[in-house]
Backbone as JSON Lines, residues from 0, in Angstrom:
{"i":0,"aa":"X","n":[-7.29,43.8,-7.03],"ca":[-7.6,42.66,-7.86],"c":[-6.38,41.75,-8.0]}
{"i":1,"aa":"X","n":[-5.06,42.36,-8.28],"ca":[-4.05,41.72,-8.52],"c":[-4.15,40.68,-7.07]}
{"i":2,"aa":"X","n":[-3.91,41.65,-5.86],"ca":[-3.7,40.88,-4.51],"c":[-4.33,39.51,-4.63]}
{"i":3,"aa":"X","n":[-5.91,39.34,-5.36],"ca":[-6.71,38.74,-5.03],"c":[-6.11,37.39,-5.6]}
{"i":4,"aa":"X","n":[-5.63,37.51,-7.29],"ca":[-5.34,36.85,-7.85],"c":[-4.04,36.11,-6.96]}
{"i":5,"aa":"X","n":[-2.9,37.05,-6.47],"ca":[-1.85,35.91,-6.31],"c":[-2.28,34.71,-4.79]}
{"i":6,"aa":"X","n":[-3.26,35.62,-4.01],"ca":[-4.05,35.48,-2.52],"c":[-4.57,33.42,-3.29]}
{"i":7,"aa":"X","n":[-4.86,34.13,-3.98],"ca":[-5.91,32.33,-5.16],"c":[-4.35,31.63,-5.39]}
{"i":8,"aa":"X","n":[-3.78,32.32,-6.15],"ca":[-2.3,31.27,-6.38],"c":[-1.95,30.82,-5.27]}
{"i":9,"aa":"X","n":[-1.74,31.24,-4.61],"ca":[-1.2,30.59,-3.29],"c":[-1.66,29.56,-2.36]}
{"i":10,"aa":"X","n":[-3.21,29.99,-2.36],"ca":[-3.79,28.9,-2.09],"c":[-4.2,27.56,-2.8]}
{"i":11,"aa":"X","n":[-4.04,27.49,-4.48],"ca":[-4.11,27.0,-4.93],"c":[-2.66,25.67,-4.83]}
{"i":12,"aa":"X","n":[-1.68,26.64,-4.56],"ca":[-0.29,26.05,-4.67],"c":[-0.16,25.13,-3.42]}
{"i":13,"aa":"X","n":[-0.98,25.78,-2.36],"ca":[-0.67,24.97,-0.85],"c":[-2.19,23.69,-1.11]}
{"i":14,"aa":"X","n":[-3.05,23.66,-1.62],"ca":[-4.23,22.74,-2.12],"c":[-3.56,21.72,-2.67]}
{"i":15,"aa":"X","n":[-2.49,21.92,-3.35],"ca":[-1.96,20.76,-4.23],"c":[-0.86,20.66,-3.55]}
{"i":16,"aa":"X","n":[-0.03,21.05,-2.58],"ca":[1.01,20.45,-2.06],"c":[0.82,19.42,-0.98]}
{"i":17,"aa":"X","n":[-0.48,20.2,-0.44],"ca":[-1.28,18.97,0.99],"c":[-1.92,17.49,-0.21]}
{"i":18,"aa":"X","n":[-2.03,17.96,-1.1],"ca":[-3.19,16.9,-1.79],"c":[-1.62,15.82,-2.59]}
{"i":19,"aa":"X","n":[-0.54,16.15,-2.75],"ca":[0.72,15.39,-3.17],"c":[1.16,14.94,-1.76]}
{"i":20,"aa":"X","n":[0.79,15.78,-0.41],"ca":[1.74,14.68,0.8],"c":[0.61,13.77,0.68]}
{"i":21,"aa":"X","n":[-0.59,14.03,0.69],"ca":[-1.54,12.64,0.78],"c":[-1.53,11.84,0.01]}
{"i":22,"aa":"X","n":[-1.24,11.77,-1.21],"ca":[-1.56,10.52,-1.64],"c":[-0.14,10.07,-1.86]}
{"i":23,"aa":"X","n":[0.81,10.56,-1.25],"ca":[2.15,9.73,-0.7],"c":[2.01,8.75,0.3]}
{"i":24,"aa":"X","n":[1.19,9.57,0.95],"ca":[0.74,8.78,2.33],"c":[0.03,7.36,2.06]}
{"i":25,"aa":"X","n":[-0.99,8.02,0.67],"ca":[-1.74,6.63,0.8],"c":[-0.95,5.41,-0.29]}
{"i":26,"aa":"X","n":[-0.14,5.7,-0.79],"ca":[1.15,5.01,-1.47],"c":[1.59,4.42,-0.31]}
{"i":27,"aa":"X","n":[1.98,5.16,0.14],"ca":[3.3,4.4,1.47],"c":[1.9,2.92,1.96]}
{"i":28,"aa":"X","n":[0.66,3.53,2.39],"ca":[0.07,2.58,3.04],"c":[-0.38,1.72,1.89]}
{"i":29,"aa":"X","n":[-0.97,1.83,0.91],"ca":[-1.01,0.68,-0.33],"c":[0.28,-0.81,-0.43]}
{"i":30,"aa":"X","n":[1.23,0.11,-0.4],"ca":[2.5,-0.8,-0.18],"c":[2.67,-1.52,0.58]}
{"i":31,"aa":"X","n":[2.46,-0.7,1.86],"ca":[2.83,-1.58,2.81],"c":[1.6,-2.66,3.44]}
{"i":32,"aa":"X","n":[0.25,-2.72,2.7],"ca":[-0.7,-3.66,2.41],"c":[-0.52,-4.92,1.52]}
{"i":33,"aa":"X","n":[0.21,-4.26,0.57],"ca":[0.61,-5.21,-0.68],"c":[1.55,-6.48,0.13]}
{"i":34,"aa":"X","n":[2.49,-5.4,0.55],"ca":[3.34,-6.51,1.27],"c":[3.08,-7.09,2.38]}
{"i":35,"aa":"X","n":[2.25,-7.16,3.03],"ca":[1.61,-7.51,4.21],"c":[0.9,-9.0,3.4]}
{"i":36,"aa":"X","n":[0.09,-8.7,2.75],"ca":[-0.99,-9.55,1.78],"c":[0.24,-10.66,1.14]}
{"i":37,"aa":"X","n":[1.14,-10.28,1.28],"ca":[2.48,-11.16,0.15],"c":[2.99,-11.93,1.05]}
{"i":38,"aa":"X","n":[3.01,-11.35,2.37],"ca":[3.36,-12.15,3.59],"c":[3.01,-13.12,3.58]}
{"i":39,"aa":"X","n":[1.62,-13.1,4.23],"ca":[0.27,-13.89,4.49],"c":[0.2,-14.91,3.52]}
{"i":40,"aa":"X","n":[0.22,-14.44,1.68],"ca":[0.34,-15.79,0.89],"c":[1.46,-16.81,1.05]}
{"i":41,"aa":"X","n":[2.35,-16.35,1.29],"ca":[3.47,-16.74,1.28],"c":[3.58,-18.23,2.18]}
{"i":42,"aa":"X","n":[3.39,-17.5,3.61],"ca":[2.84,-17.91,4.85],"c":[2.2,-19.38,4.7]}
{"i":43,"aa":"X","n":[0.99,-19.2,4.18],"ca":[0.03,-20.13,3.76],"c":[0.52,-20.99,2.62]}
{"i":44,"aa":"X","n":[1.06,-20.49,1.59],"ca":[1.7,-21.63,0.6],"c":[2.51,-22.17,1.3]}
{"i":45,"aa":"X","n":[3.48,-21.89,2.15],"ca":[4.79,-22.63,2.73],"c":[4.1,-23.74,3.55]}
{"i":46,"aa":"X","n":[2.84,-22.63,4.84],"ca":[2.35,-24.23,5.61],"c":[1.06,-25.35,4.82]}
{"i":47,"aa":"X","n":[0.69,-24.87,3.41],"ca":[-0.39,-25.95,2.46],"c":[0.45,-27.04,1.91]}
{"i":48,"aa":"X","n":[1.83,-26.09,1.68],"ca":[3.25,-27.24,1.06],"c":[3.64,-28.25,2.26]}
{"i":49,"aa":"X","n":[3.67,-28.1,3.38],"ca":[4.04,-28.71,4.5],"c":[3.07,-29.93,4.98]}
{"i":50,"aa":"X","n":[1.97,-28.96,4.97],"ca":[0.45,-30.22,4.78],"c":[0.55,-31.02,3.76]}
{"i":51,"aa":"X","n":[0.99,-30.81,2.66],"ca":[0.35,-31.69,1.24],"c":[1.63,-32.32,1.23]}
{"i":52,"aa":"X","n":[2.73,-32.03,1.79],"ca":[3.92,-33.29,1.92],"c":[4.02,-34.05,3.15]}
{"i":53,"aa":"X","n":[3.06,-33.89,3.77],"ca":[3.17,-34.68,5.7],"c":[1.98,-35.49,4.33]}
{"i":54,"aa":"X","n":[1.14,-35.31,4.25],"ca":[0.08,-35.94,3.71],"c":[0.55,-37.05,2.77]}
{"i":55,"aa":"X","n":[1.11,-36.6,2.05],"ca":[1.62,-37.36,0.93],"c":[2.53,-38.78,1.43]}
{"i":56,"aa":"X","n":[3.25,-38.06,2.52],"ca":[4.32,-39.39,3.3],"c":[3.43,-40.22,4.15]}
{"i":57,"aa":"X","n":[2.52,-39.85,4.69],"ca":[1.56,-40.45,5.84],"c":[1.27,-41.83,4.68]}
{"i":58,"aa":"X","n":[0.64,-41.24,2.89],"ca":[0.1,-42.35,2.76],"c":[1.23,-43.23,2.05]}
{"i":59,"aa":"X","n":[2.09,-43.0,2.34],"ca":[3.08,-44.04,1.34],"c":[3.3,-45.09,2.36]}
């Protein structure tokens, strides 16, 4: 019975060590979405700013 019990701890202990590398994993990839997405705005504000000041000089 004892065996059985530590046989469960152990597996319990390796259940939660795989289940902490994963959602590192899905951290690391959240992040590196976030910043991807931060890019992209970025991106687009810099060339809407570029448009809306070519625009702006065209009509003066």
């Amino acid at each position: 019975m004892e065996t059985a019990f530590k046989q469960t701890e152990i597996a319990f202990a390796d259940a939660l060590e795989i289940l902490d590398k994963q959602s590192k994993i899905v951290e690391v990839y959240e992040i590196r979405d976030r910043f991807v997405r931060l890019l992209i705005k970025a991106s687009v504000w810099k060339y809407c700013k570029n448009c809306a000041k070519g625009w702006l000089e065209a009509r003066k």
